[in-house]
Amino acid sequence: MTKQLTVAVVGATGAVGTAMMEHLTKRNFPIKQIKFLASARSAGKEIKFNNQSYIIEEATPESFKDVDVALFSAGGSVSAALAPEAAKRGAVVVDNTSHFRMDLEVPLVVPEVNRHVLKNIPKGIIANPNCSTIQMVAALQPIREKFGLTKVIVSTYQAVSGSGIAAIDELKAQSVQWEAGKNVEAHVLPVKADQKHYPIARNIIPQIDKFTDNGYTYEEMKMINETKKIMEMPELQVAATCVRVPVVSGHSESVYIELGQEATVQDLFDVLKNAPGIVLQDDIANQQYPMPIFAEGEDPVFVGRIRQDLDNKKGFHLWIVSDNLLKGAALNSIQIVEAMLEDNLL
Amino acid sequence: MTKQLTVAVVGATGAVGTAMMEHLTKRNFPIKQIKFLASARSAGKEIKFNNQSYIIEEATPESFKDVDVALFSAGGSVSAALAPEAAKRGAVVVDNTSHFRMDLEVPLVVPEVNRHVLKNIPKGIIANPNCSTIQMVAALQPIREKFGLTKVIVSTYQAVSGSGIAAIDELKAQSVQWEAGKNVEAHVLPVKADQKHYPIARNIIPQIDKFTDNGYTYEEMKMINETKKIMEMPELQVAATCVRVPVVSGHSESVYIELGQEATVQDLFDVLKNAPGIVLQDDIANQQYPMPIFAEGEDPVFVGRIRQDLDNKKGFHLWIVSDNLLKGAALNSIQIVEAMLEDNLL
């Protein structure tokens, strides 16, 4: 019988936390006991889980006593302060923020790609990668295993839910303003804490997260650095341009790759057809290709529009879509714990 | 004094035709006389131009008698039938459809890039390139002149107005349906004449135009082939993924290029700052970068988010946005005629 776990969910009322709760129920996750934690501001609120009511408790170091697994998605500063405290008290932490991702002692895990690193968790903390990165590496791993991989150039089309519930609400409010011919107000995107805000309804914003000193955004650098870490390929050439689009949920990616050897489109079809967590959706005669409206609420990573580069037999173009709140966040976190259970690591 | 021209506008009621009329007025185009032509279906309708009323006439071969310049944007089959007739009667045709673009005897012109080819118009027909192609080559030409260019990989974020007024109306109708929680109906996009139609509101569609036999769409092949023709670089490696987004007007492009030699971001700034038709909009400290909401209704091609590839000193990433109905269509057509007037070719 599967071990039953005591679980703490930190940040249950956010976009990822909500998806986390739905998927814990949907997947029959082996829960002995569950508690919901948040900042003092949200503590005391009632929350529904699996048809039962729970009161959200204030997250303190002592909250994690006797917790087996702590799922964090309450922002980087909360994880920075409390994830080590949870780990110190024996909980395995799966952290959805970027805070620990590049820490050499913190495994950064997409189970389909590198579940073997779960054997060694020096700090008791596992990082869940960036949403755009997860769906891309899940699709690239089976291709890389068979044909090698030397270069990745990705342009993203990222949904607003990646910026949280406030961004979803803003897209909806702006759409109503736009329809009514009113001034469109922007307060959340591209980055709430940055200086300027731009409408996302009827617009495309080429900024996700703040800018770093090298001209790339943090989101772009996450895709570059996390891809190399998860795939354990420091030598892999990765370039990213990250862009926000007026879609609620479901990130799309236009990905150019160069393989280590020549291949055909059929070769890639064959590899992806049987790959874990991947749905090949590539039937252009019937106009079948991945789109956010198909991916929203679905678990898999959808891959299509596979074309060989016309100038390079090792070059291929892919179109990759997945629900950024599910495989990109909540689902991948849960799968990390499930992988540990399967591998008797918990 | 500039020569005054007798102008025929074929397809004045469409999205491009409407923009054409606005810009003929706005730019004080030297019009001696103007007539508006359309299919029998639209003939007889009244149209306003420069505060005067005109009756749309049915386009027949004889309509082009004594016409100096005929501006076509009424679809490929109309151009196929009537552009040669107009040319035969002495009109210089500027055709906005794809019908003649790859004809070796038809110049394909973006004035900032290749106005010199206007000296030789064997068929009396000049083709206006694809919208996505125009804005890209306008931005790449000054870079290529200084540093050479070997490779282009582009992913587009194309507005619905590229599919005409029906697509704009559909986006608006779908948004209202979406807000009201109703079923979202799709009849126009991705391609009216194709089998299946998908919502564009809150969605991203990785299909523009129909599919060709090689798995690329016609839109993608247009970008590939037209770029090589306009830049007169058959050896240039070009790859394209063309994607529709829920934006009314303003195409965005994420473009990766490889130069013939190493350069710096500052080098590209210096070249683009002084390039004709280009506005460099790249000040990340102040979150300034091109976006469709800034570009709609504006003439220039906006370029920003310029970054050197982290793995290749000859590699650069650009973000290029322009109004697809203006520089991408109507404005470029008018600029072709203006260039001919300046060069005494009319």
XYZ file of C-alpha atoms in Angstrom:
692
model
C 0.000 0.000 0.000
C 1.205 3.484 -0.790
C 2.466 5.438 2.153
C -0.038 8.056 3.346
C 1.426 11.530 3.716
C 0.862 14.541 5.894
C 0.887 17.460 3.483
C 1.168 21.213 3.978
C 0.134 23.525 1.162
C 1.657 26.988 1.445
C -0.107 29.556 -0.736
C -3.289 27.606 -1.403
C -5.342 30.616 -2.487
C -3.106 31.598 -5.402
C -3.449 30.451 -9.017
C -0.945 27.606 -8.603
C -2.219 26.675 -5.137
C -5.775 26.353 -6.438
C -4.605 24.085 -9.257
C -2.543 22.132 -6.715
C -5.600 21.416 -4.553
C -7.693 20.344 -7.541
C -4.986 17.964 -8.712
C -4.288 16.483 -5.295
C -7.948 15.437 -5.281
C -8.123 14.403 -8.928
C -5.044 12.179 -8.707
C -6.062 10.487 -5.439
C -2.873 11.658 -3.869
C -2.260 9.569 -0.721
C -3.115 12.127 1.948
C -3.224 11.155 5.599
C -3.682 14.721 6.729
C -3.517 18.109 5.018
C -3.081 21.653 6.262
C -3.255 24.955 4.465
C -0.816 27.689 5.371
C -0.509 31.317 4.353
C 0.686 34.705 5.548
C -0.980 36.303 8.608
C -3.115 38.328 6.149
C -4.867 35.234 4.724
C -4.860 33.181 7.934
C -8.313 32.469 9.351
C -9.987 32.298 5.941
C -11.963 29.185 5.112
C -10.942 26.983 2.201
C -12.649 23.972 0.581
C -10.692 20.841 -0.238
C -12.194 17.525 -1.292
C -15.632 18.644 -0.039
C -14.322 19.515 3.409
C -13.780 22.908 4.992
C -10.392 23.926 6.351
C -9.249 27.068 8.099
C -6.060 28.547 6.664
C -3.384 28.757 9.350
C -0.607 31.295 9.566
C 2.608 29.729 8.308
C 5.323 29.677 10.973
C 8.361 27.426 11.366
C 6.405 25.304 13.845
C 3.616 24.721 11.296
C 5.821 22.127 9.586
C 6.235 19.831 12.604
C 5.192 16.277 11.575
C 4.650 17.351 7.957
C 5.953 14.862 5.370
C 5.642 17.027 2.281
C 5.375 20.821 2.053
C 4.241 22.278 -1.271
C 5.243 25.948 -1.504
C 3.748 28.425 -3.976
C 3.444 31.637 -2.000
C 6.247 33.671 -3.567
C 10.026 33.707 -3.318
C 10.320 35.548 0.004
C 7.993 33.117 1.800
C 9.977 30.170 0.424
C 13.275 31.810 1.368
C 12.131 32.239 4.955
C 10.145 29.078 5.572
C 11.289 26.309 3.213
C 14.522 25.731 5.199
C 12.480 25.718 8.413
C 10.140 23.104 6.983
C 13.088 21.021 5.795
C 14.785 21.341 9.206
C 11.654 19.800 10.756
C 11.845 16.816 8.419
C 9.439 17.837 5.669
C 10.427 17.331 2.037
C 9.834 20.702 0.417
C 8.741 21.077 -3.197
C 9.108 24.754 -3.959
C 7.360 26.396 -6.909
C 9.232 29.693 -6.703
C 12.501 30.529 -8.404
C 14.299 31.123 -5.109
C 16.253 27.856 -4.811
C 16.254 26.683 -8.424
C 19.857 27.411 -9.292
C 21.192 26.327 -5.874
C 23.686 23.537 -6.593
C 22.394 21.590 -3.600
C 18.750 21.810 -4.686
C 17.562 19.377 -7.351
C 15.499 21.031 -10.093
C 13.171 18.326 -11.328
C 10.912 17.381 -14.198
C 10.259 13.701 -13.467
C 10.186 12.677 -17.156
C 13.651 14.187 -17.576
C 15.735 13.798 -14.407
C 13.897 11.947 -11.642
C 17.156 10.204 -10.755
C 18.369 13.386 -9.015
C 15.634 12.925 -6.401
C 17.910 10.343 -4.737
C 19.978 13.135 -3.273
C 18.295 16.106 -1.620
C 20.995 17.690 0.547
C 18.854 20.547 1.849
C 15.527 18.722 1.977
C 14.331 21.132 -0.726
C 13.395 20.274 -4.315
C 12.722 23.068 -6.780
C 9.912 22.959 -9.314
C 11.209 24.621 -12.501
C 9.831 27.618 -14.331
C 6.598 26.840 -16.185
C 7.903 27.617 -19.693
C 10.985 25.537 -19.047
C 9.130 22.448 -17.828
C 7.002 21.968 -20.927
C 9.956 22.578 -23.232
C 12.378 20.143 -21.591
C 9.643 17.497 -21.273
C 9.261 17.621 -25.064
C 12.988 17.910 -25.843
C 14.217 15.099 -23.563
C 12.951 12.121 -25.644
C 14.318 13.763 -28.805
C 17.652 14.440 -27.156
C 17.947 10.878 -25.857
C 17.681 9.537 -29.390
C 19.346 12.173 -31.572
C 21.364 14.443 -29.284
C 20.763 18.163 -28.927
C 23.133 21.100 -29.433
C 21.034 24.238 -29.725
C 17.625 25.570 -28.642
C 16.084 28.916 -29.656
C 12.656 29.521 -28.138
C 10.093 32.312 -28.462
C 7.238 32.031 -25.989
C 3.562 33.013 -26.041
C 2.802 32.969 -22.304
C -0.618 33.144 -20.675
C -1.482 35.704 -18.019
C -2.202 33.122 -15.309
C 1.566 32.767 -15.015
C 1.409 36.152 -13.277
C -1.293 35.021 -10.865
C -4.965 35.605 -10.235
C -4.581 39.415 -10.325
C -3.340 39.196 -13.924
C -6.273 36.966 -14.950
C -8.665 39.472 -13.369
C -6.900 42.310 -15.143
C -7.204 40.684 -18.577
C -10.931 40.190 -17.941
C -11.429 43.767 -16.698
C -9.485 45.203 -19.639
C -11.528 43.186 -22.117
C -14.720 44.644 -20.688
C -13.229 48.162 -20.780
C -12.100 47.578 -24.358
C -15.520 46.357 -25.492
C -17.179 49.368 -23.871
C -14.767 51.753 -25.603
C -13.416 52.894 -22.229
C -9.835 53.601 -21.206
C -8.021 50.339 -20.579
C -6.350 50.385 -17.163
C -3.184 48.434 -16.373
C -1.802 47.850 -12.889
C -0.409 44.296 -12.872
C 1.400 43.351 -16.091
C 4.069 43.000 -17.211
C 5.435 42.923 -13.626
C 3.479 44.235 -10.670
C 6.620 45.437 -8.876
C 8.117 47.147 -11.948
C 7.655 50.861 -12.780
C 5.337 50.733 -15.783
C 2.235 48.718 -16.555
C 0.759 48.048 -19.969
C -2.562 46.600 -21.141
C -2.502 42.950 -22.147
C -5.984 42.835 -23.743
C -5.465 43.178 -27.517
C -1.743 43.535 -26.912
C 1.490 41.540 -26.782
C 4.093 42.421 -24.133
C 7.698 41.333 -24.721
C 8.582 41.448 -21.047
C 8.030 38.727 -18.436
C 9.668 39.390 -15.071
C 12.167 42.238 -14.644
C 15.232 42.865 -16.776
C 18.666 41.594 -15.805
C 21.884 43.493 -16.523
C 22.556 41.640 -19.777
C 19.356 42.848 -21.472
C 17.535 39.557 -21.043
C 14.645 39.307 -18.591
C 14.818 37.039 -15.551
C 12.216 34.820 -17.242
C 14.481 34.435 -20.276
C 17.497 33.686 -18.093
C 15.430 31.142 -16.142
C 14.629 29.300 -19.366
C 18.293 29.375 -20.399
C 19.836 28.351 -17.078
C 17.168 25.936 -15.872
C 17.122 24.045 -19.174
C 20.872 23.411 -18.892
C 20.537 22.324 -15.245
C 17.547 19.990 -15.695
C 18.970 18.379 -18.836
C 22.434 18.268 -17.228
C 23.900 19.864 -20.357
C 25.930 22.936 -19.377
C 27.240 23.030 -22.936
C 23.762 23.228 -24.537
C 23.211 26.506 -26.417
C 19.888 27.955 -25.274
C 18.351 31.294 -26.245
C 14.953 32.586 -25.186
C 12.609 35.476 -25.894
C 9.689 35.482 -23.441
C 6.471 37.216 -24.384
C 3.087 37.676 -22.676
C -0.095 37.181 -24.731
C -3.805 37.718 -23.930
C -4.582 34.092 -23.080
C -5.820 32.957 -19.659
C -3.969 29.656 -19.282
C -1.737 27.636 -21.581
C 1.769 28.665 -22.603
C 2.725 28.209 -26.267
C 6.294 27.983 -27.525
C 7.878 28.223 -30.955
C 11.055 26.195 -30.565
C 13.928 25.761 -33.006
C 16.356 22.951 -32.184
C 19.530 21.555 -33.652
C 20.130 17.866 -33.066
C 23.431 16.057 -32.690
C 22.687 14.117 -35.874
C 20.421 14.231 -38.914
C 16.851 12.981 -38.518
C 13.471 13.173 -40.227
C 10.104 14.524 -39.146
C 8.911 10.913 -38.978
C 11.781 10.098 -36.591
C 10.591 12.845 -34.263
C 6.973 11.682 -34.562
C 8.062 8.144 -33.607
C 9.972 9.322 -30.567
C 7.290 11.732 -29.306
C 4.368 9.341 -29.878
C 5.616 7.115 -27.083
C 7.140 9.703 -24.802
C 5.812 10.008 -21.230
C 3.606 13.016 -20.597
C 3.648 14.052 -24.263
C 0.731 14.145 -26.695
C 1.755 14.414 -30.337
C -0.840 16.661 -31.975
C 0.450 17.023 -35.496
C -1.964 16.260 -38.319
C -1.930 19.253 -40.620
C -4.216 17.607 -43.194
C -6.888 17.868 -40.499
C -5.594 21.155 -39.053
C -4.603 19.464 -35.796
C -1.942 21.294 -33.825
C -1.557 22.354 -30.204
C -3.411 25.458 -29.017
C -4.066 26.937 -25.536
C -7.844 26.365 -25.828
C -7.133 22.626 -26.147
C -4.448 22.544 -23.459
C -6.165 24.465 -20.656
C -7.094 22.098 -17.827
C -5.218 19.193 -19.436
C -2.212 17.382 -18.001
C -0.018 16.631 -21.047
C 2.494 18.634 -22.982
C 1.174 18.938 -26.553
C 3.642 18.996 -29.445
C 2.982 19.706 -33.126
C 3.885 21.704 -36.234
C 7.073 19.628 -36.431
C 9.076 20.694 -39.483
C 12.594 20.080 -40.650
C 14.568 23.259 -41.199
C 14.808 23.841 -44.956
C 18.511 24.724 -44.689
C 19.713 22.227 -42.111
C 18.880 18.514 -41.825
C 19.730 18.613 -38.107
C 17.401 21.589 -37.542
C 13.730 21.241 -36.535
C 10.886 23.534 -35.589
C 8.395 22.496 -32.899
C 5.269 24.094 -31.447
C 4.811 23.142 -27.787
C 1.745 24.001 -25.672
C 0.842 23.052 -22.105
C -1.222 24.371 -19.204
C 1.271 26.493 -17.286
C -0.629 26.014 -14.008
C -0.622 22.204 -14.364
C 2.429 20.585 -15.959
C 4.066 24.000 -15.653
C 3.503 24.158 -11.898
C 1.019 22.236 -9.719
C 0.992 18.924 -11.588
C 4.771 18.758 -11.900
C 5.130 19.398 -8.156
C 2.731 16.565 -7.363
C 4.474 14.287 -9.876
C 7.768 14.951 -8.114
C 6.289 13.614 -4.864
C 4.660 10.682 -6.685
C 8.018 9.808 -8.260
C 9.628 9.817 -4.828
C 6.914 7.536 -3.489
C 7.345 5.138 -6.415
C 11.102 5.115 -5.944
C 10.738 4.583 -2.172
C 12.417 7.878 -1.421
C 9.736 9.061 0.989
C 5.980 70.299 -59.324
C 5.170 66.687 -58.659
C 3.303 64.953 -61.408
C -0.417 64.562 -60.618
C -1.710 61.001 -61.051
C -4.943 59.349 -62.050
C -5.377 56.551 -59.504
C -7.632 53.505 -59.393
C -8.169 51.744 -56.074
C -9.372 48.164 -56.485
C -10.825 46.732 -53.274
C -11.339 50.001 -51.420
C -13.801 48.593 -48.882
C -11.460 45.965 -47.431
C -9.137 46.392 -44.447
C -6.116 47.277 -46.614
C -8.187 49.416 -49.019
C -9.558 51.484 -46.141
C -6.039 52.079 -44.818
C -4.929 52.906 -48.358
C -7.551 55.655 -48.711
C -6.690 57.142 -45.308
C -3.015 57.260 -46.176
C -3.494 58.675 -49.674
C -5.196 61.615 -47.960
C -2.826 61.862 -45.012
C 0.285 61.889 -47.199
C -1.063 64.435 -49.704
C -0.540 61.948 -52.474
C -0.577 63.870 -55.805
C -3.993 62.830 -57.117
C -5.395 64.352 -60.284
C -8.333 62.007 -60.339
C -9.308 58.890 -58.372
C -11.748 56.066 -59.000
C -12.843 53.199 -56.811
C -13.367 49.781 -58.338
C -14.764 46.528 -56.985
C -16.598 43.373 -57.997
C -20.144 43.651 -59.383
C -21.373 42.817 -55.860
C -19.943 46.014 -54.330
C -20.420 48.245 -57.385
C -22.924 51.064 -56.904
C -22.093 51.538 -53.221
C -21.108 54.990 -52.061
C -17.666 55.607 -50.556
C -16.154 58.668 -48.845
C -12.687 59.876 -49.768
C -11.149 63.167 -48.686
C -14.593 64.503 -47.723
C -16.081 63.724 -51.121
C -18.517 61.014 -52.136
C -17.696 58.502 -54.836
C -19.698 55.657 -56.332
C -17.817 52.364 -56.535
C -17.659 51.162 -60.137
C -17.495 47.581 -61.293
C -13.912 46.717 -62.213
C -13.566 45.696 -65.869
C -10.553 45.810 -68.182
C -11.827 49.110 -69.617
C -11.926 50.680 -66.134
C -8.155 51.148 -66.342
C -8.108 53.309 -69.462
C -6.167 56.529 -68.724
C -5.252 55.312 -65.228
C -1.642 56.047 -64.209
C -1.508 53.918 -61.064
C -3.756 51.023 -60.055
C -3.609 49.903 -56.418
C -4.976 46.357 -56.062
C -6.060 44.790 -52.773
C -9.150 42.768 -53.679
C -7.763 39.237 -53.467
C -5.533 37.090 -55.639
C -8.132 36.077 -58.229
C -9.112 39.694 -58.957
C -5.460 40.628 -59.374
C -4.808 37.599 -61.583
C -7.643 38.588 -63.900
C -7.379 42.361 -63.951
C -3.832 43.453 -63.084
C -2.502 42.420 -66.541
C -5.448 44.219 -68.156
C -4.660 47.379 -66.215
C -0.993 47.112 -67.153
C -1.873 46.512 -70.797
C -3.728 49.850 -70.750
C -0.672 51.652 -69.436
C -1.340 51.716 -65.711
C 1.438 50.871 -63.299
C -0.038 48.223 -61.020
C 0.931 47.879 -57.361
C -0.576 44.600 -56.232
C -1.097 43.751 -52.570
C -1.932 40.085 -53.115
C 0.516 37.203 -53.245
C -0.408 36.322 -56.834
C 2.569 37.848 -58.691
C 5.117 38.099 -55.884
C 7.405 35.264 -56.901
C 7.100 35.996 -60.655
C 10.654 36.631 -61.849
C 9.419 39.483 -64.028
C 7.569 41.210 -61.195
C 9.617 43.335 -58.802
C 8.791 42.708 -55.136
C 9.530 45.962 -53.396
C 10.142 47.472 -49.995
C 11.489 50.916 -50.938
C 13.962 51.097 -48.010
C 15.474 47.797 -49.178
C 15.371 47.508 -52.973
C 13.858 50.564 -54.662
C 16.451 50.214 -57.416
C 14.467 47.318 -58.931
C 11.663 49.769 -59.775
C 13.723 50.808 -62.826
C 12.640 47.661 -64.604
C 8.991 46.588 -64.552
C 8.643 44.171 -67.475
C 4.966 43.382 -66.910
C 3.890 46.773 -65.623
C 3.140 45.062 -62.323
C 4.904 45.608 -58.991
C 4.144 43.310 -56.084
C 3.756 44.553 -52.532
C 5.253 41.881 -50.243
C 3.611 39.942 -47.452
C 2.997 42.096 -44.355
C 5.183 40.063 -41.971
C 7.996 40.051 -44.504
C 7.998 43.821 -45.116
C 8.543 44.859 -41.518
C 11.235 42.220 -41.023
C 13.321 43.054 -44.098
C 12.974 46.802 -43.430
C 14.631 46.214 -40.045
C 17.199 43.703 -41.283
C 18.425 45.633 -44.336
C 20.435 48.340 -42.506
C 21.990 45.665 -40.275
C 22.838 43.501 -43.261
C 24.415 46.411 -45.144
C 26.863 46.964 -42.315
C 27.498 43.495 -40.880
C 26.255 40.957 -43.425
C 23.542 38.402 -42.715
C 23.597 34.625 -43.004
C 20.602 33.291 -41.076
C 17.136 34.404 -39.960
C 14.768 32.454 -37.688
C 11.473 34.239 -37.049
C 8.409 33.448 -34.944
C 5.500 35.793 -35.557
C 2.652 37.125 -33.418
C 0.258 38.284 -36.143
C -2.851 40.433 -35.693
C -6.260 39.390 -36.988
C -6.624 42.362 -39.362
C -4.194 40.516 -41.630
C -7.174 38.248 -42.370
C -9.460 41.155 -43.186
C -12.432 42.930 -41.664
C -14.344 39.674 -41.090
C -11.569 38.465 -38.790
C -11.586 41.724 -36.819
C -15.358 41.422 -36.423
C -14.966 37.803 -35.341
C -12.431 38.644 -32.627
C -14.807 41.304 -31.303
C -17.834 38.992 -31.416
C -15.915 36.172 -29.719
C -14.748 38.505 -26.969
C -18.342 39.458 -26.218
C -19.382 35.777 -26.260
C -16.478 34.921 -23.993
C -17.326 37.665 -21.473
C -20.969 36.530 -21.425
C -19.924 32.929 -20.780
C -21.499 31.863 -24.085
C -20.169 29.426 -26.657
C -17.474 31.071 -28.736
C -18.254 30.707 -32.443
C -15.544 30.566 -35.107
C -16.149 30.891 -38.852
C -13.222 32.897 -40.242
C -9.865 32.002 -38.660
C -7.394 30.512 -39.204
C -8.376 30.459 -42.912
C -11.920 31.104 -44.116
C -11.564 28.663 -47.021
C -10.014 25.884 -44.927
C -12.010 23.046 -43.295
C -11.821 23.925 -39.608
C -12.202 27.173 -37.735
C -10.948 27.928 -34.247
C -11.604 30.780 -31.804
C -8.925 33.455 -31.665
C -10.221 35.273 -28.555
C -8.124 34.011 -25.601
C -6.302 31.678 -27.981
C -3.192 31.410 -30.144
C -3.448 29.702 -33.549
C -0.249 28.369 -35.129
C -1.678 28.441 -38.643
C -1.818 31.400 -41.044
C -2.924 30.549 -44.569
C -3.227 26.924 -45.693
C -0.557 24.246 -45.402
C 1.840 23.447 -48.228
C 3.138 19.954 -48.958
C 6.321 20.420 -46.943
C 4.465 21.001 -43.649
C 5.027 24.746 -43.650
C 2.079 27.078 -44.246
C 1.923 29.353 -47.284
C 2.454 32.305 -44.934
C 5.667 30.732 -43.663
C 6.870 29.993 -47.180
C 6.037 33.578 -48.199
C 8.270 34.900 -45.432
C 11.053 32.527 -46.467
C 10.890 33.079 -50.242
C 9.987 36.757 -50.287
C 12.776 37.671 -47.862
C 15.336 36.052 -50.168
C 13.867 37.806 -53.232
C 13.579 41.307 -51.723
C 17.039 41.162 -50.153
C 18.439 39.550 -53.315
C 20.054 36.836 -51.183
C 19.043 33.406 -52.484
C 21.673 31.912 -50.172
C 20.202 33.468 -47.008
C 18.943 30.847 -44.559
C 15.411 31.820 -43.505
C 13.025 29.873 -41.282
C 9.593 31.029 -40.155
C 6.822 29.957 -37.797
C 3.722 32.089 -38.326
C 1.180 32.407 -35.541
C -2.081 34.319 -35.117
C -2.741 36.176 -31.841
C -5.795 38.034 -30.472
C -4.611 41.515 -31.443
C -6.530 43.771 -33.871
C -3.645 45.395 -35.756
C 0.119 45.277 -35.374
C 2.258 42.249 -36.149
C 5.036 41.379 -33.686
C 8.050 39.250 -34.536
C 10.688 37.513 -32.460
C 13.656 37.350 -34.815
C 16.980 35.579 -34.354
C 19.689 36.553 -36.826
C 23.253 35.553 -37.512
C 25.475 38.240 -39.002
C 28.391 37.842 -41.371
C 30.710 39.220 -38.687
C 30.796 39.871 -34.946
C 29.080 43.004 -33.673
C 27.744 44.498 -30.441
C 24.276 45.568 -29.342
C 25.547 49.165 -29.505
C 26.572 48.597 -33.156
C 23.005 47.541 -33.970
C 21.583 50.504 -32.033
C 23.810 52.850 -34.053
C 22.739 51.370 -37.371
C 19.004 51.248 -36.581
C 18.876 54.727 -35.007
C 19.495 56.310 -38.391
C 17.743 53.780 -40.617
C 14.877 54.987 -42.849
C 11.420 53.969 -41.671
C 12.756 52.448 -38.442
C 12.160 53.613 -34.884
C 14.536 52.124 -32.345
C 12.459 51.543 -29.215
C 14.881 49.854 -26.880
C 15.285 51.337 -23.419
C 14.778 48.512 -20.967
C 15.640 50.657 -17.933
C 12.404 52.501 -18.731
C 10.556 49.416 -20.003
C 10.456 50.798 -23.557
C 10.037 48.174 -26.247
C 7.772 47.760 -29.273
C 4.190 46.598 -28.711
C 1.125 46.451 -30.990
C -0.781 49.030 -28.900
C 1.996 51.539 -29.675
C 2.349 50.552 -33.342
C -1.317 50.527 -34.421
C -1.990 53.473 -36.735
C 1.696 54.394 -36.903
C 3.898 54.368 -40.005
C 7.292 53.122 -38.731
C 8.713 49.720 -38.060
C 9.578 49.584 -34.348
C 12.586 47.555 -33.214
C 13.680 46.706 -29.694
C 14.731 44.013 -27.187
C 18.027 43.777 -29.071
C 20.247 41.219 -27.373
C 23.416 39.453 -28.355
C 23.092 35.686 -28.331
C 24.863 34.383 -25.218
C 26.520 31.578 -27.194
C 27.386 33.346 -30.468
C 28.877 36.822 -30.934
C 27.414 36.948 -34.458
C 23.926 36.045 -33.169
C 21.310 38.625 -32.154
C 17.697 38.625 -31.029
C 15.342 41.390 -32.163
C 11.701 42.215 -31.458
C 10.056 43.913 -34.448
C 6.531 45.394 -34.458
C 4.662 47.335 -37.126
C 1.098 48.025 -38.226
C 0.424 45.247 -40.737
C -2.200 47.334 -42.562
C 0.197 50.287 -42.959
C 3.890 49.511 -43.518
C 2.778 45.921 -44.008
C 0.372 46.814 -46.828
C -1.196 50.194 -47.698
C 1.669 52.482 -46.720
C 4.296 50.372 -48.460
C 2.205 50.361 -51.663
C 1.939 54.153 -51.582
C 5.652 54.483 -50.798
C 6.419 52.382 -53.883
C 4.591 54.915 -56.064
C 6.208 57.844 -54.219
C 9.648 56.304 -54.817
C 8.865 56.006 -58.533
C 7.798 59.656 -58.656
C 10.981 60.753 -56.868
C 13.102 58.668 -59.206
C 11.234 60.008 -62.266
C 9.966 56.565 -63.178
C 6.333 57.642 -63.568
